[in-house]
Short mmCIF file of N, CA, C and O in Angstrom, two decimals:
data_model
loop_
_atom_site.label_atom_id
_atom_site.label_comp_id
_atom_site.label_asym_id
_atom_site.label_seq_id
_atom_site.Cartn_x
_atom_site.Cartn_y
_atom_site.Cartn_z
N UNK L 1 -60.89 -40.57 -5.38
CA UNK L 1 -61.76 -40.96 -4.29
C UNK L 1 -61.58 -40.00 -3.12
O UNK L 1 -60.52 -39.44 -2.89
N UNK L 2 -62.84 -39.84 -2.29
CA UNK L 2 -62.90 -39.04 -1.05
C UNK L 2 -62.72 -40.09 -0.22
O UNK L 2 -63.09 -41.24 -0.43
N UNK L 3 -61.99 -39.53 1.02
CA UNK L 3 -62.27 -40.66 2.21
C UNK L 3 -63.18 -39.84 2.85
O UNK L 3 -62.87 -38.77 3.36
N UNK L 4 -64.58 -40.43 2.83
CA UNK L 4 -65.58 -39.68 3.59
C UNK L 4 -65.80 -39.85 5.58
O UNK L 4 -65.67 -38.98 6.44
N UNK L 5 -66.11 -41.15 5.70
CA UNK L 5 -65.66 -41.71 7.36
C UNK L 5 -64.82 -42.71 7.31
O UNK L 5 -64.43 -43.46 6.41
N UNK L 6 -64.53 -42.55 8.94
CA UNK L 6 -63.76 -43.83 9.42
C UNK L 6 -64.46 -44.39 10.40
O UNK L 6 -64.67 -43.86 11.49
N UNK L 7 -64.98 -45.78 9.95
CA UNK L 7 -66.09 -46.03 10.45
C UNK L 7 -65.43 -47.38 11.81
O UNK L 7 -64.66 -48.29 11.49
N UNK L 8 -66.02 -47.14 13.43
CA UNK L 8 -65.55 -47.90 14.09
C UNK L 8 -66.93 -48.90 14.61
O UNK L 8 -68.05 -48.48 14.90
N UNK L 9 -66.52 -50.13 14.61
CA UNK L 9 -67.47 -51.44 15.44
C UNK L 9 -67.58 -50.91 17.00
O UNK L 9 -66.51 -50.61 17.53
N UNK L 10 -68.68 -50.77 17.71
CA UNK L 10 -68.90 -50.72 18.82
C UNK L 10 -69.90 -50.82 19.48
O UNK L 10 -70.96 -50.25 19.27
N UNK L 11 -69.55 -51.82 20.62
CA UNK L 11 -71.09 -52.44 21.84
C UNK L 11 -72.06 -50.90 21.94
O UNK L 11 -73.29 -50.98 21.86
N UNK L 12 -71.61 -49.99 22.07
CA UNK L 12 -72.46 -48.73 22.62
C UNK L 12 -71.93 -47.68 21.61
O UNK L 12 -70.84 -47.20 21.91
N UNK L 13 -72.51 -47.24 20.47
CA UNK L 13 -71.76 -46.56 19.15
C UNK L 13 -72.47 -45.18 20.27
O UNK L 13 -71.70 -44.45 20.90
N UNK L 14 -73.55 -45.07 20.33
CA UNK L 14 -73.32 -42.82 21.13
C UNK L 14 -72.78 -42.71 22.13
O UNK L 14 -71.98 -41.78 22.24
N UNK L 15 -73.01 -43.68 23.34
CA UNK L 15 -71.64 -43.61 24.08
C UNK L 15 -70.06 -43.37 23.87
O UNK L 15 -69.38 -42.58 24.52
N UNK L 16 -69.74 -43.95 23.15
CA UNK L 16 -68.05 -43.81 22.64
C UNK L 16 -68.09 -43.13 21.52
O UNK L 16 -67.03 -42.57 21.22
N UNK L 17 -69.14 -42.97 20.66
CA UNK L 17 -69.22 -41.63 20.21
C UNK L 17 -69.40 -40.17 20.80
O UNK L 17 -69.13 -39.14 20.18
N UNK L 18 -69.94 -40.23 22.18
CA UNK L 18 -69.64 -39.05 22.71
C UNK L 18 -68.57 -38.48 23.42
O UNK L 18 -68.25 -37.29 23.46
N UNK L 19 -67.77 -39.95 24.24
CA UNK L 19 -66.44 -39.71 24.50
C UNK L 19 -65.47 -39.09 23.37
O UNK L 19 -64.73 -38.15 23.67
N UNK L 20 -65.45 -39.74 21.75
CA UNK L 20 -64.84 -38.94 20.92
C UNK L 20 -65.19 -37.62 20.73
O UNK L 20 -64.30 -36.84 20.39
N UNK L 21 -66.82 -37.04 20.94
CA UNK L 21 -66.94 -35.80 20.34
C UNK L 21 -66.14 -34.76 21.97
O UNK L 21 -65.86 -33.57 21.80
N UNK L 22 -65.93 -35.35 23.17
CA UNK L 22 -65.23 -34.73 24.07
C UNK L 22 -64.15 -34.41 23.50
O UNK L 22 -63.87 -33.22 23.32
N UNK L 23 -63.02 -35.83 22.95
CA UNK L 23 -61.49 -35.60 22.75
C UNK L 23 -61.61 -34.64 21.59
O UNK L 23 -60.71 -33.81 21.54
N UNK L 24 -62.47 -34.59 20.69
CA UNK L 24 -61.98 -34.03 18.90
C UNK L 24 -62.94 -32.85 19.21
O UNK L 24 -63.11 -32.37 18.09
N UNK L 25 -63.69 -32.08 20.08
CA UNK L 25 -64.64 -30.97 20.32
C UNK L 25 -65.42 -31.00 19.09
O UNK L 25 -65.44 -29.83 18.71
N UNK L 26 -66.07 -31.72 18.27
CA UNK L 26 -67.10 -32.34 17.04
C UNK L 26 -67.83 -32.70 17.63
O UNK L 26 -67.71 -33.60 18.46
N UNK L 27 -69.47 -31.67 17.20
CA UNK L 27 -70.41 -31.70 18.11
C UNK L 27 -70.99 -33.23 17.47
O UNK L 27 -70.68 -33.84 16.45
N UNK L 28 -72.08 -33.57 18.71
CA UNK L 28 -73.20 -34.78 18.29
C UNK L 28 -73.91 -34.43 17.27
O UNK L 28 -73.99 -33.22 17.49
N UNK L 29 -74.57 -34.64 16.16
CA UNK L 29 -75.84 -34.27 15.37
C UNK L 29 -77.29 -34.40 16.70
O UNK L 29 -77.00 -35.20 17.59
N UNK L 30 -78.46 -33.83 16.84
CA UNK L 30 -79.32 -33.52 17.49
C UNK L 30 -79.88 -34.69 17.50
O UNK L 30 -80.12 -35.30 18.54
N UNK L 31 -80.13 -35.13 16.30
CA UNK L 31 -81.10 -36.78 15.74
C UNK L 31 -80.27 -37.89 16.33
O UNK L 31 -81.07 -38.79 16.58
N UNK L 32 -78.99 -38.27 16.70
CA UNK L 32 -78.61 -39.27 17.00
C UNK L 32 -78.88 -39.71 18.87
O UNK L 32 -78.28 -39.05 19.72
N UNK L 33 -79.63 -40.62 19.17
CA UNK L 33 -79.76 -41.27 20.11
C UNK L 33 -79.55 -42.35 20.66
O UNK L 33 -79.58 -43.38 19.98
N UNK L 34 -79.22 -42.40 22.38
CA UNK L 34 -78.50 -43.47 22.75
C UNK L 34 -78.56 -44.76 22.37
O UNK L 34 -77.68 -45.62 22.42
N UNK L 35 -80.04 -44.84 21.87
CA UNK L 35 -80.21 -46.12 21.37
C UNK L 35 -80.04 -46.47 20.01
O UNK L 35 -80.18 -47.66 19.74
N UNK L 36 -79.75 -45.60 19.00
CA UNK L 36 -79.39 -46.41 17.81
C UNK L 36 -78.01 -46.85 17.25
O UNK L 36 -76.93 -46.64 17.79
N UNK L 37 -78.23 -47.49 16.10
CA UNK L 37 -77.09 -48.72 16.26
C UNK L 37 -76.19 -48.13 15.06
O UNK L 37 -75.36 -48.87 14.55
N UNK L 38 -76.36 -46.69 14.56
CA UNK L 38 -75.27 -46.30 13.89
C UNK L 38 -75.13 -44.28 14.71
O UNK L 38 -76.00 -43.43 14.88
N UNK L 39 -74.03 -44.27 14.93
CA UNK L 39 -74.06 -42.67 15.33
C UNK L 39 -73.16 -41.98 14.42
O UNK L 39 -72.17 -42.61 14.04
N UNK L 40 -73.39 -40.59 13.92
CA UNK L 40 -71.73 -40.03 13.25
C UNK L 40 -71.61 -39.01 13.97
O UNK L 40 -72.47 -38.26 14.44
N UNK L 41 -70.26 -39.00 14.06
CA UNK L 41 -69.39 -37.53 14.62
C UNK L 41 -69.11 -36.74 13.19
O UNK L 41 -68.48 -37.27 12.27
N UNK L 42 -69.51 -35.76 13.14
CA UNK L 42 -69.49 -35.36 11.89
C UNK L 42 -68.17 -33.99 12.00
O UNK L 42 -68.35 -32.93 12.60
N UNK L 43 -67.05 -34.35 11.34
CA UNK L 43 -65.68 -33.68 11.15
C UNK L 43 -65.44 -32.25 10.15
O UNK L 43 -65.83 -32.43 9.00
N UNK L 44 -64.97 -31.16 10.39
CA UNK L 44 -64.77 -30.38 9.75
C UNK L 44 -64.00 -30.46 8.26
O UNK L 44 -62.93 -31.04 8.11
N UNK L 45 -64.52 -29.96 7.46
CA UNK L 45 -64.44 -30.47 6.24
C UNK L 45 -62.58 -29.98 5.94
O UNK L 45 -62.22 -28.83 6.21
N UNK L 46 -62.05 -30.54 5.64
CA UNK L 46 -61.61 -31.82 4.65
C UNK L 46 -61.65 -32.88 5.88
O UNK L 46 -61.34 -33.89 5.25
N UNK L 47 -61.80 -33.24 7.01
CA UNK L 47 -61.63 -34.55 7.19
C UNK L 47 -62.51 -34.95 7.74
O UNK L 47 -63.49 -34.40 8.25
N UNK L 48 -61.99 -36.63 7.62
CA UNK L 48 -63.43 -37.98 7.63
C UNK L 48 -64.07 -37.89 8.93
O UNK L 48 -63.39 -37.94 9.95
N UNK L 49 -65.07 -37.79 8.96
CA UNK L 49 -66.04 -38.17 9.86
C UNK L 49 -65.54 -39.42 10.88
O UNK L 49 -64.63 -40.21 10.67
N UNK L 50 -66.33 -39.35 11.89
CA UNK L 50 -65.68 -40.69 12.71
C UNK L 50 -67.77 -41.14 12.46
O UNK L 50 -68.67 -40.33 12.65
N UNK L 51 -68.00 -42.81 11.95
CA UNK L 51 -68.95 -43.13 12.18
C UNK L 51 -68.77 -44.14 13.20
O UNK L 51 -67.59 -44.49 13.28
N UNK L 52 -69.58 -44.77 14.06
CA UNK L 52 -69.71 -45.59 15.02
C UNK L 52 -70.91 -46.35 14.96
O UNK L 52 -71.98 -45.75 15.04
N UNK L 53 -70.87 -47.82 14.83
CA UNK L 53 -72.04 -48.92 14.38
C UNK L 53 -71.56 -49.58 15.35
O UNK L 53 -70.40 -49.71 15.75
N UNK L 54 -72.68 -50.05 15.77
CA UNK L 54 -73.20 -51.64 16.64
C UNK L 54 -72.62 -52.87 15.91
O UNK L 54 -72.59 -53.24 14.74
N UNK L 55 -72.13 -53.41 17.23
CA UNK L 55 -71.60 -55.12 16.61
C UNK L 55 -71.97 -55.40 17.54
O UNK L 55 -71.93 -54.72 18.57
N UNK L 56 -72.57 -56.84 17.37
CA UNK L 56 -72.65 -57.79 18.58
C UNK L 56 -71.27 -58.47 19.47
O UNK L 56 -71.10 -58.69 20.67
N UNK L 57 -70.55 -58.66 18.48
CA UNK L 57 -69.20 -58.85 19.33
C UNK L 57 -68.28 -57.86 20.19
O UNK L 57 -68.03 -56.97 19.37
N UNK L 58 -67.66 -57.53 21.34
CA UNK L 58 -66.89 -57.39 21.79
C UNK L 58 -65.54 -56.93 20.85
O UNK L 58 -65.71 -57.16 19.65
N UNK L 59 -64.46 -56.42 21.13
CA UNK L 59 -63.10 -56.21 20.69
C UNK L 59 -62.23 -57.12 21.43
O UNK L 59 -61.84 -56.97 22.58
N UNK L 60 -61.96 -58.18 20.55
CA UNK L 60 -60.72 -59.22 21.13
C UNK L 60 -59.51 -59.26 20.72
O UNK L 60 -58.85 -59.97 21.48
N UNK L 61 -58.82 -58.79 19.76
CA UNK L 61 -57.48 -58.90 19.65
C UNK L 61 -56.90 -56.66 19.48
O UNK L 61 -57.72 -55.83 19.86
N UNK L 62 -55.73 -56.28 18.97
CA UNK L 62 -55.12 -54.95 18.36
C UNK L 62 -56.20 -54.73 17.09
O UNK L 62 -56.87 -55.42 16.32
N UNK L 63 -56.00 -53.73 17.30
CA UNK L 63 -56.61 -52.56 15.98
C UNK L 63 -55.89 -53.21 14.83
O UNK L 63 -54.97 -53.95 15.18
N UNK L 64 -56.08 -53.12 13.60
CA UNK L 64 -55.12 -53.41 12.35
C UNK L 64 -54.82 -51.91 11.93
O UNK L 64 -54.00 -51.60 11.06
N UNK L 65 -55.62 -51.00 12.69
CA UNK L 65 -55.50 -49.69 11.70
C UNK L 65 -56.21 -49.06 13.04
O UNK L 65 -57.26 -49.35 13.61
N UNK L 66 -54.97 -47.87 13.36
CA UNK L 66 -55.94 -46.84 14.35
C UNK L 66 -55.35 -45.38 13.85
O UNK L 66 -54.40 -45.25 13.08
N UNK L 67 -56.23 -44.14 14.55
CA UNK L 67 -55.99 -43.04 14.17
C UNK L 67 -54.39 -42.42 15.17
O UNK L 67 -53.98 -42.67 16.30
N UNK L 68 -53.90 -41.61 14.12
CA UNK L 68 -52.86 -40.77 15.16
C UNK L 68 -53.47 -39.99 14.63
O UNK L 68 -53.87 -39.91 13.47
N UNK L 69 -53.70 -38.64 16.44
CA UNK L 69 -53.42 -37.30 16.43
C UNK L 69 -52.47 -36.45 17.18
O UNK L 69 -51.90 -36.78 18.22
N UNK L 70 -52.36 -35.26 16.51
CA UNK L 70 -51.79 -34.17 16.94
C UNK L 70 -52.54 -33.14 17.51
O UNK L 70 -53.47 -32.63 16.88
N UNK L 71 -52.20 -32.74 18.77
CA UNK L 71 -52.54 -32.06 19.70
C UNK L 71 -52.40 -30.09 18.53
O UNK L 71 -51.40 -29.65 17.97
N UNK L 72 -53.40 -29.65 18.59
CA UNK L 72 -53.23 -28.32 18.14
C UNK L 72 -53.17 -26.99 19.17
O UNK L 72 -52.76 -25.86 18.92
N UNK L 73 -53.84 -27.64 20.65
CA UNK L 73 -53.94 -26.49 20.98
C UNK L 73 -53.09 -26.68 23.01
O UNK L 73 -52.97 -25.83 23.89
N UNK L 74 -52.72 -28.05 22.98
CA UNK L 74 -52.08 -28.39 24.36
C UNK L 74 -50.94 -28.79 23.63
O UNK L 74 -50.95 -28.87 22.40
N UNK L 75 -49.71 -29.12 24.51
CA UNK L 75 -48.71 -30.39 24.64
C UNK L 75 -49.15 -31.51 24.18
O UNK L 75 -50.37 -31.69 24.12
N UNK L 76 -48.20 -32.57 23.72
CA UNK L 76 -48.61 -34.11 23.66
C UNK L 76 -49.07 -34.51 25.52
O UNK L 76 -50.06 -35.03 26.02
N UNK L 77 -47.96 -34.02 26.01
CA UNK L 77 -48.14 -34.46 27.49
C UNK L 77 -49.22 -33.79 28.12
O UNK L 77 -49.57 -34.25 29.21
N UNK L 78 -49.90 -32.68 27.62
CA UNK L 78 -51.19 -32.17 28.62
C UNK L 78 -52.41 -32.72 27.78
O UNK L 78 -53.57 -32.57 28.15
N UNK L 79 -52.05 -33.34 26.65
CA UNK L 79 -53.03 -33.80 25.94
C UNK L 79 -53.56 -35.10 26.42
O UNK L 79 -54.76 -35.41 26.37
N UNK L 80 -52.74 -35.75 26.84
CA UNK L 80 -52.50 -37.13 26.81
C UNK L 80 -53.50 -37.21 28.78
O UNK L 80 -54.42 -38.00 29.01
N UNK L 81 -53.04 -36.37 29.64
CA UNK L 81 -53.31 -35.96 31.05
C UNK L 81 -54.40 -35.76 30.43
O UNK L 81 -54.80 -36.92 30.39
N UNK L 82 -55.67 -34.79 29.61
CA UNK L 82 -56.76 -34.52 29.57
C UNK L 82 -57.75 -35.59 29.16
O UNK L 82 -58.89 -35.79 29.59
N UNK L 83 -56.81 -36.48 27.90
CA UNK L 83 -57.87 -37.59 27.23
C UNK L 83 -57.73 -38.89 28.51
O UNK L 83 -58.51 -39.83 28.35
N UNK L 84 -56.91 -38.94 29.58
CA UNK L 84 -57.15 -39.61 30.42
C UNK L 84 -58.07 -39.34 31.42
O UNK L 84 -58.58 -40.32 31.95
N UNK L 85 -58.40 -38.24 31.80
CA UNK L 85 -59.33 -37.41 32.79
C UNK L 85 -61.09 -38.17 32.09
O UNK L 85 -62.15 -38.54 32.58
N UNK L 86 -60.43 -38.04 30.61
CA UNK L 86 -61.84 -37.96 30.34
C UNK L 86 -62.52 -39.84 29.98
O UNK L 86 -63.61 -40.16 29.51
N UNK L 87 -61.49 -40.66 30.39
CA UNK L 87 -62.10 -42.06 29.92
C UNK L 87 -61.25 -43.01 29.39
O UNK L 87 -61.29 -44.22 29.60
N UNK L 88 -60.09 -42.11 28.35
CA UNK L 88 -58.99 -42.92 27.77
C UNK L 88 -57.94 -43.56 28.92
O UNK L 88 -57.88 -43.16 30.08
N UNK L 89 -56.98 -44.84 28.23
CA UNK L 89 -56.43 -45.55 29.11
C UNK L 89 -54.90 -45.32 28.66
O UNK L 89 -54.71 -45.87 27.57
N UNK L 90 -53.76 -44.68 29.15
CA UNK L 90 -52.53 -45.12 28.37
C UNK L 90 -52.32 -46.66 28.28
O UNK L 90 -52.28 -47.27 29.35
N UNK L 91 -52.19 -47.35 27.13
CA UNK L 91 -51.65 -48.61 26.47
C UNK L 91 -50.28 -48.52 26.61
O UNK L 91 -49.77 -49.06 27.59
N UNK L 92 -49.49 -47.83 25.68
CA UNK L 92 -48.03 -48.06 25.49
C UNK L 92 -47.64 -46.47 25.49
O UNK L 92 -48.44 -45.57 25.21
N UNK L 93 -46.32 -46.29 25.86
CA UNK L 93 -45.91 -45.21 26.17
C UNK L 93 -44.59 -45.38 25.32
O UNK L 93 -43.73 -46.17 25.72
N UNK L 94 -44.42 -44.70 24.19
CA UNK L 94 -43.00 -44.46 23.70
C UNK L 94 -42.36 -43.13 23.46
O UNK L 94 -41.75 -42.65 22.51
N UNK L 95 -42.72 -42.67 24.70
CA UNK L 95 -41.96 -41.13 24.74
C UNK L 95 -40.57 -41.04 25.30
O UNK L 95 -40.23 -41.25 26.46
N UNK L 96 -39.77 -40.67 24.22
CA UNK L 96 -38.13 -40.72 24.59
C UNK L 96 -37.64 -38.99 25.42
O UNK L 96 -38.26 -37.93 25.39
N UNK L 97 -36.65 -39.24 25.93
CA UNK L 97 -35.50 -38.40 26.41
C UNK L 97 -36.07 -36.97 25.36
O UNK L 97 -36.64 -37.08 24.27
N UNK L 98 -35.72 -35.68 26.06
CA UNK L 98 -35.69 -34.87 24.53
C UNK L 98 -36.76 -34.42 23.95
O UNK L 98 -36.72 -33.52 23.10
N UNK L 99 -37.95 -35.06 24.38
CA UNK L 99 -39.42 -34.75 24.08
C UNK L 99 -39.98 -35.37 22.73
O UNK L 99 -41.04 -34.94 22.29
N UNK L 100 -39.39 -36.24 22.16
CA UNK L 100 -39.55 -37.51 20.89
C UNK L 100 -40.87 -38.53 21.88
O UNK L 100 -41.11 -38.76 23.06
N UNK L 101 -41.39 -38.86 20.66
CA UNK L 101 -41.85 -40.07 20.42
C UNK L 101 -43.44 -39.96 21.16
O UNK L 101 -43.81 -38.97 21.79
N UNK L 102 -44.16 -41.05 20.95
CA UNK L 102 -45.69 -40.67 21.07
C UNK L 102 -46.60 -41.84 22.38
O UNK L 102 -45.97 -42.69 23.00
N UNK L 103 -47.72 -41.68 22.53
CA UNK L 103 -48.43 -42.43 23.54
C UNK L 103 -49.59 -43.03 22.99
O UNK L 103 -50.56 -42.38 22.59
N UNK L 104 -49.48 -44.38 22.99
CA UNK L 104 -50.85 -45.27 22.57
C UNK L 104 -51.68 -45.41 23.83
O UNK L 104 -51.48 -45.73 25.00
N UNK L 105 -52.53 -45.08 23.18
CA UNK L 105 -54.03 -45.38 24.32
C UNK L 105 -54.81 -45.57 23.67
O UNK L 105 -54.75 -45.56 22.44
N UNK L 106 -56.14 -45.89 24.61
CA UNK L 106 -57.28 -47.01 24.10
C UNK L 106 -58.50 -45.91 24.42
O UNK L 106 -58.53 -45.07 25.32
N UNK L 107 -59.39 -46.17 23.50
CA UNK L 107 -60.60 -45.10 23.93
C UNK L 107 -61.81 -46.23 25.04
O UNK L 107 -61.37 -47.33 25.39
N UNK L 108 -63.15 -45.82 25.43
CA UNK L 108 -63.27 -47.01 26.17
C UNK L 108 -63.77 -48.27 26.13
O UNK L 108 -64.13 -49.00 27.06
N UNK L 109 -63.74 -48.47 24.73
CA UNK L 109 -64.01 -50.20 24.25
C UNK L 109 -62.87 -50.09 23.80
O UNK L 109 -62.76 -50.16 22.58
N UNK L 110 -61.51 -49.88 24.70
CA UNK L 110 -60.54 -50.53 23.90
C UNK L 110 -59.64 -50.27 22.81
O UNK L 110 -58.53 -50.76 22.60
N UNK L 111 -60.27 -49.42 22.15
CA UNK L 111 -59.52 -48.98 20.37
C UNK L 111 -58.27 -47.93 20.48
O UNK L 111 -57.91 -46.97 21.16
N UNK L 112 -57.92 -48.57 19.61
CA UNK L 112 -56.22 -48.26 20.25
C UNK L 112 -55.76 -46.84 19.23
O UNK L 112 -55.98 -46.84 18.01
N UNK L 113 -55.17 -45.80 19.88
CA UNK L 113 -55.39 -44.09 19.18
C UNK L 113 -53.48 -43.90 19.46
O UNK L 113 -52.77 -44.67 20.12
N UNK L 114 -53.20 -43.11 18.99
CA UNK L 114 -52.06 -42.65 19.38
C UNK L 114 -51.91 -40.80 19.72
O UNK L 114 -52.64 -40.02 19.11
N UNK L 115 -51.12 -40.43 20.52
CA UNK L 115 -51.20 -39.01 20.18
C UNK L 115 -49.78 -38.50 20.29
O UNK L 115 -49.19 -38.73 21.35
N UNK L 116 -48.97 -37.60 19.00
CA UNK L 116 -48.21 -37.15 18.57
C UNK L 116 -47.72 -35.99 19.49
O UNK L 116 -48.20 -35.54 20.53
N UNK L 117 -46.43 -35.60 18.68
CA UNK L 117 -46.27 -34.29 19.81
C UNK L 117 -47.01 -33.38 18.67
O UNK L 117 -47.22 -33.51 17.46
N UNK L 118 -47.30 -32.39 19.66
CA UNK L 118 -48.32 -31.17 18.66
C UNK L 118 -46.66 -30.15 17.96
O UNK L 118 -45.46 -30.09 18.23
N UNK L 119 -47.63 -29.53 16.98
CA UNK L 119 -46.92 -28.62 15.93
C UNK L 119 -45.86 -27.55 16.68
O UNK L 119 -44.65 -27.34 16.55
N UNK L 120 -46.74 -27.07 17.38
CA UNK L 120 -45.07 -26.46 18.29
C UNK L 120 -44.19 -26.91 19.00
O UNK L 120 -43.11 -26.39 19.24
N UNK L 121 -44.66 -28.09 19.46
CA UNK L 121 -43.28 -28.93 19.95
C UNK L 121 -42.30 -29.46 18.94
O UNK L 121 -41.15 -29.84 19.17
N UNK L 122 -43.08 -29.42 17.56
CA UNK L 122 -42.01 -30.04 16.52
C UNK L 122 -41.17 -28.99 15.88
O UNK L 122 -40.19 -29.07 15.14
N UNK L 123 -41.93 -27.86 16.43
CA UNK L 123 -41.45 -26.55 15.34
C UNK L 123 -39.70 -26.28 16.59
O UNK L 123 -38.72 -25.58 16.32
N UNK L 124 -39.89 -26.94 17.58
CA UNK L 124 -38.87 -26.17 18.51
C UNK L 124 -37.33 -26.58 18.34
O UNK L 124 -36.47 -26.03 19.02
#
């Protein structure tokens, strides 16, 4: 099996689909508009697409399942300063002593993301 998307519930799917195509630089498709009720961020191949559909409900309780990323081209910590600039909220902060450990945040309905330390901080 392919994992083709990862598909998220949301009040405003091109809105918070465009906040993601800010954080992941994955352009919009041309055809998708504010008003329809499915949008895709379409991901460089090998990985899944982010799709985004309309629910009538709200987000009331934790994610059961959210994405971690790794920063490729900042710090975890200048990463984390930019996806806040742009809308995201820090949630939980478990960054230790030493430069360990990672930062949960919420995109802006809420959905809970994590971001890792990037590859050269691990390589050090």
């Amino acid at each position: 099996m392919i994992l083709r998307h990862i598909t998220v519930d949301s009040s405003q799917p091109y809105e918070l689909a465009r906040f993601w195509s800010e954080v992941t630089g994955w352009a919009l498709s041309d055809e998708d508009l504010p008003d329809d009720d499915e949008v895709l961020l379409a991901a460089p191949e090998p990985v899944p697409s982010l799709l985004f559909i309309r629910v009538p409900e709200a987000k009331s309780v934790k994610n059961r399942l959210h994405i971690d990323w790794m920063p490729d081209e900042r710090t975890r910590d200048e990463e984390v300063e930019r996806l806040v600039g742009i809308g995201a909220k820090l949630y939980e902060d478990h960054r230790a002593e030493g430069g360990l450990g990672w930062v949960t945040m919420q995109d802006p309905e809420g959905n809970e993301f994590c971001v890792e330390r990037s590859t050269k901080e691990r390589d050090l």
